CSV table of C-alpha atoms and ligand atoms in Angstrom, one decimal:
chain,number,residue,atom,x,y,z
V,20,MET,CA,89.7,61.8,109.8
V,21,SER,CA,88.6,65.3,109.3
V,22,ASP,CA,86.2,66.2,106.5
V,23,LEU,CA,87.3,69.8,106.5
V,24,ARG,CA,88.7,71.3,103.4
V,25,ARG,CA,91.7,73.5,103.6
V,26,PRO,CA,90.9,77.2,103.0
V,27,ARG,CA,91.6,78.3,99.4
V,28,VAL,CA,93.9,81.2,99.8
V,29,GLY,CA,95.3,83.5,97.1
V,30,HIS,CA,98.8,84.9,96.9
V,31,ILE,CA,100.0,87.7,94.7
V,32,GLU,CA,102.8,86.4,92.5
V,33,PHE,CA,104.7,89.8,92.5
V,34,LEU,CA,107.8,90.3,94.6
V,35,ASN,CA,105.8,92.6,96.9
V,36,CYS,CA,104.2,89.5,98.5
V,37,MET,CA,107.3,87.4,98.7
V,38,PRO,CA,107.9,88.4,102.4
V,39,ILE,CA,104.5,87.0,103.3
V,40,TYR,CA,105.3,83.8,101.4
V,41,TRP,CA,108.6,83.6,103.2
V,42,GLY,CA,106.8,83.9,106.6
V,43,LEU,CA,104.1,81.3,105.6
V,44,MET,CA,106.9,78.9,104.6
V,45,ARG,CA,109.1,79.4,107.6
V,46,SER,CA,106.2,79.1,110.1
V,47,GLY,CA,104.9,75.9,108.5
V,48,ALA,CA,101.5,77.6,107.8
V,49,LEU,CA,101.7,76.7,104.1
V,50,ILE,CA,100.6,73.1,105.0
V,51,ASP,CA,97.3,74.5,106.3
V,52,VAL,CA,96.2,76.4,103.2
V,53,GLU,CA,95.6,75.6,99.5
V,54,LEU,CA,97.6,78.4,98.0
V,55,THR,CA,96.9,79.9,94.5
V,56,ARG,CA,99.5,82.2,93.1
V,57,ASP,CA,98.3,84.7,90.5
V,58,THR,CA,98.0,88.3,89.5
V,59,PRO,CA,95.8,90.6,91.7
V,60,VAL,CA,93.2,90.9,88.9
V,61,ALA,CA,92.9,87.1,88.5
V,62,LEU,CA,92.8,86.6,92.3
V,63,ASN,CA,90.0,89.2,92.6
V,64,ASP,CA,87.9,87.4,89.9
V,65,ALA,CA,88.5,84.0,91.6
V,66,LEU,CA,87.5,85.4,95.0
V,67,VAL,CA,84.3,87.1,93.7
V,68,ALA,CA,83.4,83.9,91.8
V,69,GLY,CA,83.7,81.8,94.9
V,70,GLU,CA,86.8,79.9,93.7
V,71,LEU,CA,88.9,81.3,96.5
V,72,ASP,CA,87.9,81.9,100.1
V,73,ILE,CA,90.5,84.5,101.1
V,74,ALA,CA,92.8,86.5,98.8
V,75,PRO,CA,94.8,89.7,98.5
V,76,ILE,CA,93.0,91.9,96.0
V,77,SER,CA,93.4,95.4,94.7
V,78,LEU,CA,91.8,98.0,97.1
V,79,VAL,CA,89.6,99.3,94.2
V,80,GLU,CA,88.2,95.8,93.6
V,81,TYR,CA,87.5,95.4,97.3
V,82,LEU,CA,85.6,98.7,97.3
V,83,ARG,CA,83.6,97.5,94.3
V,84,HIS,CA,82.5,94.3,96.1
V,85,ALA,CA,82.6,95.5,99.7
V,86,ASP,CA,79.0,94.2,100.4
V,87,ASP,CA,80.1,90.6,99.8
V,88,LEU,CA,83.5,90.8,101.5
V,89,VAL,CA,85.1,91.2,104.9
V,90,LEU,CA,88.7,92.6,105.3
V,91,LEU,CA,91.4,90.9,107.4
V,92,PRO,CA,92.8,93.5,109.8
V,93,ASP,CA,96.6,94.0,110.3
V,94,VAL,CA,97.7,92.9,106.8
V,95,ALA,CA,97.8,94.9,103.5
V,96,VAL,CA,100.2,96.0,100.8
V,97,GLY,CA,100.9,99.7,100.9
V,98,SER,CA,103.4,102.3,101.8
V,99,ASP,CA,103.8,105.3,104.0
V,100,GLY,CA,105.8,107.3,101.5
V,101,PRO,CA,107.8,105.7,98.5
V,102,VAL,CA,106.4,102.3,97.4
V,103,LEU,CA,109.0,101.8,94.6
V,104,SER,CA,106.7,99.6,92.6
V,105,VAL,CA,103.6,101.7,91.7
V,106,ASN,CA,104.9,104.2,89.2
V,107,ILE,CA,104.2,106.7,86.4
V,108,VAL,CA,107.1,106.6,83.9
V,109,HIS,CA,107.3,109.6,81.6
V,110,PRO,CA,109.7,111.5,79.4
V,111,ARG,CA,108.3,115.0,80.0
V,112,PRO,CA,107.0,116.6,83.2
V,113,LEU,CA,103.5,115.4,84.0
V,114,SER,CA,102.4,119.1,84.2
V,115,ASP,CA,103.2,119.5,80.5
V,116,MET,CA,101.0,116.6,79.4
V,117,ASP,CA,97.7,118.5,78.8
V,118,GLY,CA,95.9,117.1,75.7
V,119,GLY,CA,98.3,114.0,75.8
V,120,ARG,CA,97.7,110.3,76.4
V,121,VAL,CA,98.5,108.1,79.4
V,122,ALA,CA,98.7,104.3,79.1
V,123,LEU,CA,97.3,102.5,82.1
V,124,GLY,CA,98.8,99.0,82.8
V,125,SER,CA,96.1,96.3,82.7
V,126,SER,CA,97.4,94.5,85.8
V,127,SER,CA,96.5,97.4,88.1
V,128,ARG,CA,93.2,98.7,89.4
V,129,THR,CA,94.3,100.9,92.4
V,130,GLY,CA,97.6,102.3,91.1
V,131,VAL,CA,96.0,103.4,87.8
V,132,LEU,CA,93.1,105.1,89.5
V,133,LEU,CA,95.5,106.9,91.9
V,134,ALA,CA,97.4,108.1,88.8
V,135,GLN,CA,94.2,109.5,87.3
V,136,MET,CA,93.3,111.3,90.5
V,137,LEU,CA,96.8,112.8,90.7
V,138,ILE,CA,96.9,113.9,87.1
V,139,SER,CA,93.4,115.4,87.0
V,140,GLU,CA,92.7,116.6,90.6
V,141,ARG,CA,96.1,117.5,91.9
V,142,LEU,CA,97.9,118.6,88.7
V,143,GLY,CA,94.8,119.8,86.9
V,144,VAL,CA,96.0,118.2,83.7
V,145,ASP,CA,93.5,116.9,81.1
V,146,VAL,CA,94.6,113.7,79.2
V,147,GLU,CA,93.1,110.7,77.4
V,148,TYR,CA,93.6,107.3,79.0
V,149,VAL,CA,94.2,104.0,77.3
V,150,ARG,CA,94.4,100.5,78.9
V,151,THR,CA,97.3,98.4,77.6
V,152,GLU,CA,99.5,95.5,78.5
V,153,PRO,CA,102.0,96.5,81.2
V,154,ASP,CA,105.1,96.9,79.0
V,155,VAL,CA,106.8,100.2,79.5
V,156,PRO,CA,108.7,100.6,76.2
V,157,ARG,CA,105.6,99.6,74.2
V,158,MET,CA,103.4,101.9,76.3
V,159,LEU,CA,105.6,104.9,75.7
V,160,ARG,CA,105.6,104.3,71.9
V,161,ASN,CA,102.0,105.3,71.9
V,162,ALA,CA,101.5,107.5,74.9
V,163,ASP,CA,103.2,110.3,76.9
V,164,ALA,CA,103.2,108.3,80.2
V,165,ALA,CA,103.0,104.7,81.4
V,166,VAL,CA,101.4,103.6,84.7
V,167,VAL,CA,102.7,100.3,85.9
V,168,ILE,CA,102.8,98.2,89.1
V,169,GLY,CA,104.6,95.2,90.6
V,170,ASP,CA,107.9,93.8,89.3
V,171,VAL,CA,107.6,95.7,86.0
V,172,ALA,CA,107.4,99.0,87.9
V,173,LEU,CA,110.2,98.1,90.3
V,174,ARG,CA,112.4,97.4,87.3
V,175,ALA,CA,111.4,100.7,85.7
V,176,LYS,CA,112.3,102.5,88.9
V,177,TYR,CA,116.0,101.5,88.4
V,178,GLU,CA,116.2,101.2,84.6
V,179,ALA,CA,114.1,104.1,83.3
V,180,PRO,CA,116.2,107.0,84.6
V,181,LYS,CA,119.2,105.6,82.6
V,182,GLN,CA,117.1,106.2,79.5
V,183,GLY,CA,116.3,109.8,80.5
V,184,LEU,CA,112.8,108.9,81.8
V,185,THR,CA,111.3,110.2,85.0
V,186,VAL,CA,109.7,107.9,87.5
V,187,THR,CA,106.9,109.3,89.7
V,188,ASP,CA,106.4,107.1,92.7
V,189,LEU,CA,102.6,107.0,93.5
V,190,GLY,CA,103.1,106.2,97.1
V,191,THR,CA,105.2,109.3,97.6
V,192,ALA,CA,102.7,111.4,95.5
V,193,TRP,CA,99.8,110.2,97.7
V,194,ARG,CA,101.7,111.0,100.9
V,195,ASP,CA,102.7,114.5,99.7
V,196,TRP,CA,99.1,115.1,98.7
V,197,THR,CA,97.2,113.8,101.7
V,198,GLY,CA,99.8,113.2,104.4
V,199,LEU,CA,98.6,109.6,104.6
V,200,PRO,CA,99.8,106.1,103.9
V,201,MET,CA,98.5,104.5,100.7
V,202,VAL,CA,96.9,101.0,100.8
V,203,PHE,CA,97.1,99.3,97.4
V,204,ALA,CA,96.0,95.8,98.2
V,205,VAL,CA,94.0,94.2,101.0
V,206,TRP,CA,93.2,90.7,102.2
V,207,ALA,CA,89.5,90.0,101.7
V,208,VAL,CA,87.4,87.1,102.8
V,209,ARG,CA,84.1,86.2,101.2
V,210,ARG,CA,81.5,87.3,103.8
V,211,GLU,CA,79.6,84.0,103.6
V,212,TYR,CA,82.8,82.0,104.2
V,213,ALA,CA,83.7,84.2,107.2
V,214,GLU,CA,80.3,83.6,108.7
V,215,ARG,CA,80.4,79.8,108.1
V,216,HIS,CA,84.1,79.3,109.1
V,217,PRO,CA,85.1,82.0,111.6
V,218,GLY,CA,87.6,79.6,113.2
V,219,VAL,CA,89.4,78.9,110.0
V,220,VAL,CA,89.5,82.6,109.0
V,221,LYS,CA,90.9,83.4,112.5
V,222,ASP,CA,93.6,80.8,112.0
V,223,VAL,CA,94.5,82.1,108.5
V,224,HIS,CA,94.6,85.7,109.9
V,225,GLN,CA,96.9,84.5,112.7
V,226,ALA,CA,99.1,82.7,110.2
V,227,PHE,CA,99.5,85.9,108.2
V,228,THR,CA,100.3,88.1,111.2
V,229,ARG,CA,102.8,85.5,112.5
V,230,SER,CA,104.3,85.2,109.0
V,231,LEU,CA,104.8,89.0,108.8
V,232,ALA,CA,106.5,89.1,112.2
V,233,LEU,CA,108.8,86.3,111.3
V,234,CYS,CA,109.6,87.8,108.0
V,235,ARG,CA,110.4,91.2,109.5
V,236,ASP,CA,113.0,89.5,111.6
V,237,GLU,CA,114.5,87.7,108.6
V,238,LEU,CA,114.0,90.3,105.9
V,239,ASP,CA,117.7,90.3,104.7
V,240,GLU,CA,117.7,86.5,104.5
V,241,ALA,CA,114.4,86.5,102.5
V,242,ALA,CA,115.8,89.2,100.2
V,243,ALA,CA,119.1,87.2,99.7
V,244,ALA,CA,117.1,84.0,98.9
V,245,ALA,CA,114.8,85.7,96.4
V,246,SER,CA,117.6,87.6,94.7
V,247,ARG,CA,119.0,84.3,93.4
V,248,TRP,CA,116.1,84.1,91.0
V,249,GLU,CA,115.3,87.7,90.3
V,250,PRO,CA,116.8,90.6,88.3
V,251,PHE,CA,117.4,92.5,91.6
V,252,ASP,CA,120.3,92.1,94.0
V,253,ALA,CA,119.8,91.3,97.7
V,254,ALA,CA,120.3,94.9,98.9
V,255,THR,CA,117.8,96.3,96.4
V,256,LEU,CA,115.2,93.7,97.4
V,257,ALA,CA,115.8,94.3,101.1
V,258,GLY,CA,115.3,98.0,100.5
V,259,TYR,CA,112.1,97.3,98.6
V,260,PHE,CA,110.7,95.0,101.3
V,261,ARG,CA,111.4,97.7,103.9
V,262,ALA,CA,109.7,100.4,101.8
V,263,LEU,CA,106.5,98.3,101.7
V,264,ASP,CA,104.0,98.7,104.5
V,265,PHE,CA,102.3,95.4,105.2
V,266,SER,CA,100.2,96.7,108.1
V,267,LEU,CA,96.6,97.7,108.2
V,268,GLY,CA,96.1,99.7,111.4
V,269,GLU,CA,94.3,102.9,112.2
V,270,ARG,CA,96.6,105.1,110.1
V,271,GLN,CA,96.4,102.9,107.1
V,272,LEU,CA,92.6,102.7,107.4
V,273,THR,CA,92.5,106.5,107.4
V,274,GLY,CA,94.4,106.5,104.2
V,275,LEU,CA,92.2,103.8,102.8
V,276,ARG,CA,89.0,105.8,103.6
V,277,ALA,CA,90.5,108.9,102.1
V,278,PHE,CA,91.2,107.0,98.8
V,279,ALA,CA,87.8,105.4,98.9
V,280,ALA,CA,86.1,108.8,99.3
V,281,LYS,CA,87.9,110.2,96.3
V,282,ALA,CA,87.2,107.1,94.2
V,283,ALA,CA,83.5,107.3,95.1
V,284,GLU,CA,83.5,111.0,94.2
V,285,ARG,CA,84.8,110.1,90.7
V,286,GLY,CA,82.0,107.4,90.4
V,287,GLU,CA,84.5,104.6,90.2
V,288,VAL,CA,83.3,102.7,93.3
V,289,PRO,CA,80.2,102.8,95.6
V,290,PRO,CA,80.7,105.0,98.7
V,291,LEU,CA,82.1,103.1,101.7
V,292,PRO,CA,79.7,103.1,104.7
V,293,ALA,CA,80.6,105.6,107.4
V,294,ASP,CA,81.7,102.7,109.7
V,295,GLY,CA,83.5,100.9,106.9
V,296,PRO,CA,85.4,98.9,105.9
V,297,LEU,CA,83.9,95.9,107.6
V,298,LEU,CA,86.8,94.1,109.4
V,299,PHE,CA,86.9,90.5,110.4
V,300,GLN,CA,87.1,90.3,114.2
V,301,PRO,CA,89.7,87.7,115.1
H,21,ISJ,C1,102.5,97.8,95.8
H,21,ISJ,C2,101.9,97.2,94.8
H,21,ISJ,O1,100.5,97.0,95.1
H,21,ISJ,C3,99.6,96.5,94.2
H,21,ISJ,C4,98.9,97.3,93.4
H,21,ISJ,C5,97.7,96.9,92.9
H,21,ISJ,C6,96.9,97.8,92.0
H,21,ISJ,O2,97.4,98.8,91.6
H,21,ISJ,O3,95.8,97.4,91.6
H,21,ISJ,C7,97.2,95.6,93.2
H,21,ISJ,C8,97.8,94.8,94.1
H,21,ISJ,C9,99.2,95.1,94.6
H,21,ISJ,O4,100.1,94.2,94.1
H,21,ISJ,C10,102.5,96.7,93.6
H,21,ISJ,O5,101.9,96.0,92.8
H,21,ISJ,O6,103.7,96.9,93.4
């Protein structure tokens, strides 16, 4: 009998990671991991505290803890254009918000920082920021704009325009600004775990890349299955899953480095080393 413990792997409980879950389920890889489903913020805390070995975490949290972490190549949550689920929701044009207030949803680290970069650096608009629960109607009662991610943001994308609100897609905004894809979440491994168990990390990496390939082939099926339990129909979900970019190749890494440099300039994260990020070599 083996005395090996299954790797403790995190899973983002938003719809954005459902295609990966589908692939892990369909390939049988779920049996080989101890999976914890939670918000990106909770997964980050658990990874840094050593309660998880491998987890998808917000890019900003990776940059804050880059010395202790290694990134899995080939897998991420991002977009090369519209992402649909990382949004600023606002009644008036963003350029008219000078002196106003923007509510930042507490479930996000990367989306909310990107929103701040966009508002101050690209639009040159000066506002006050407040952190609040990610609830769009409540946020807009006390602020001029709401920044939200995940299922709440995806819902706002379709519902908010019916209430006369504008939805600014932060994936689109980043691409228009830099010409690059945006990476919102990455899969990180505790460095010490990767050094002790390179074979296990290699297997988990392979399980993710296989799962993604499987899911790409069965995206409509995955969307139809998920739509039975979600407030979105199958076609909407399939469109969402296709908008998301789950890859982390050279182009995505260039986008990641551009975001990291801007975040470091703002003093939000330490600078990434010139040869960073450190990638796990499968
Ligand atoms: C595309 C998304 O990417 C996410 C955005 C995150 C953030 O802003 O900190 C964290 C994890 C990802 O879930 C999304 O949540 O919709």
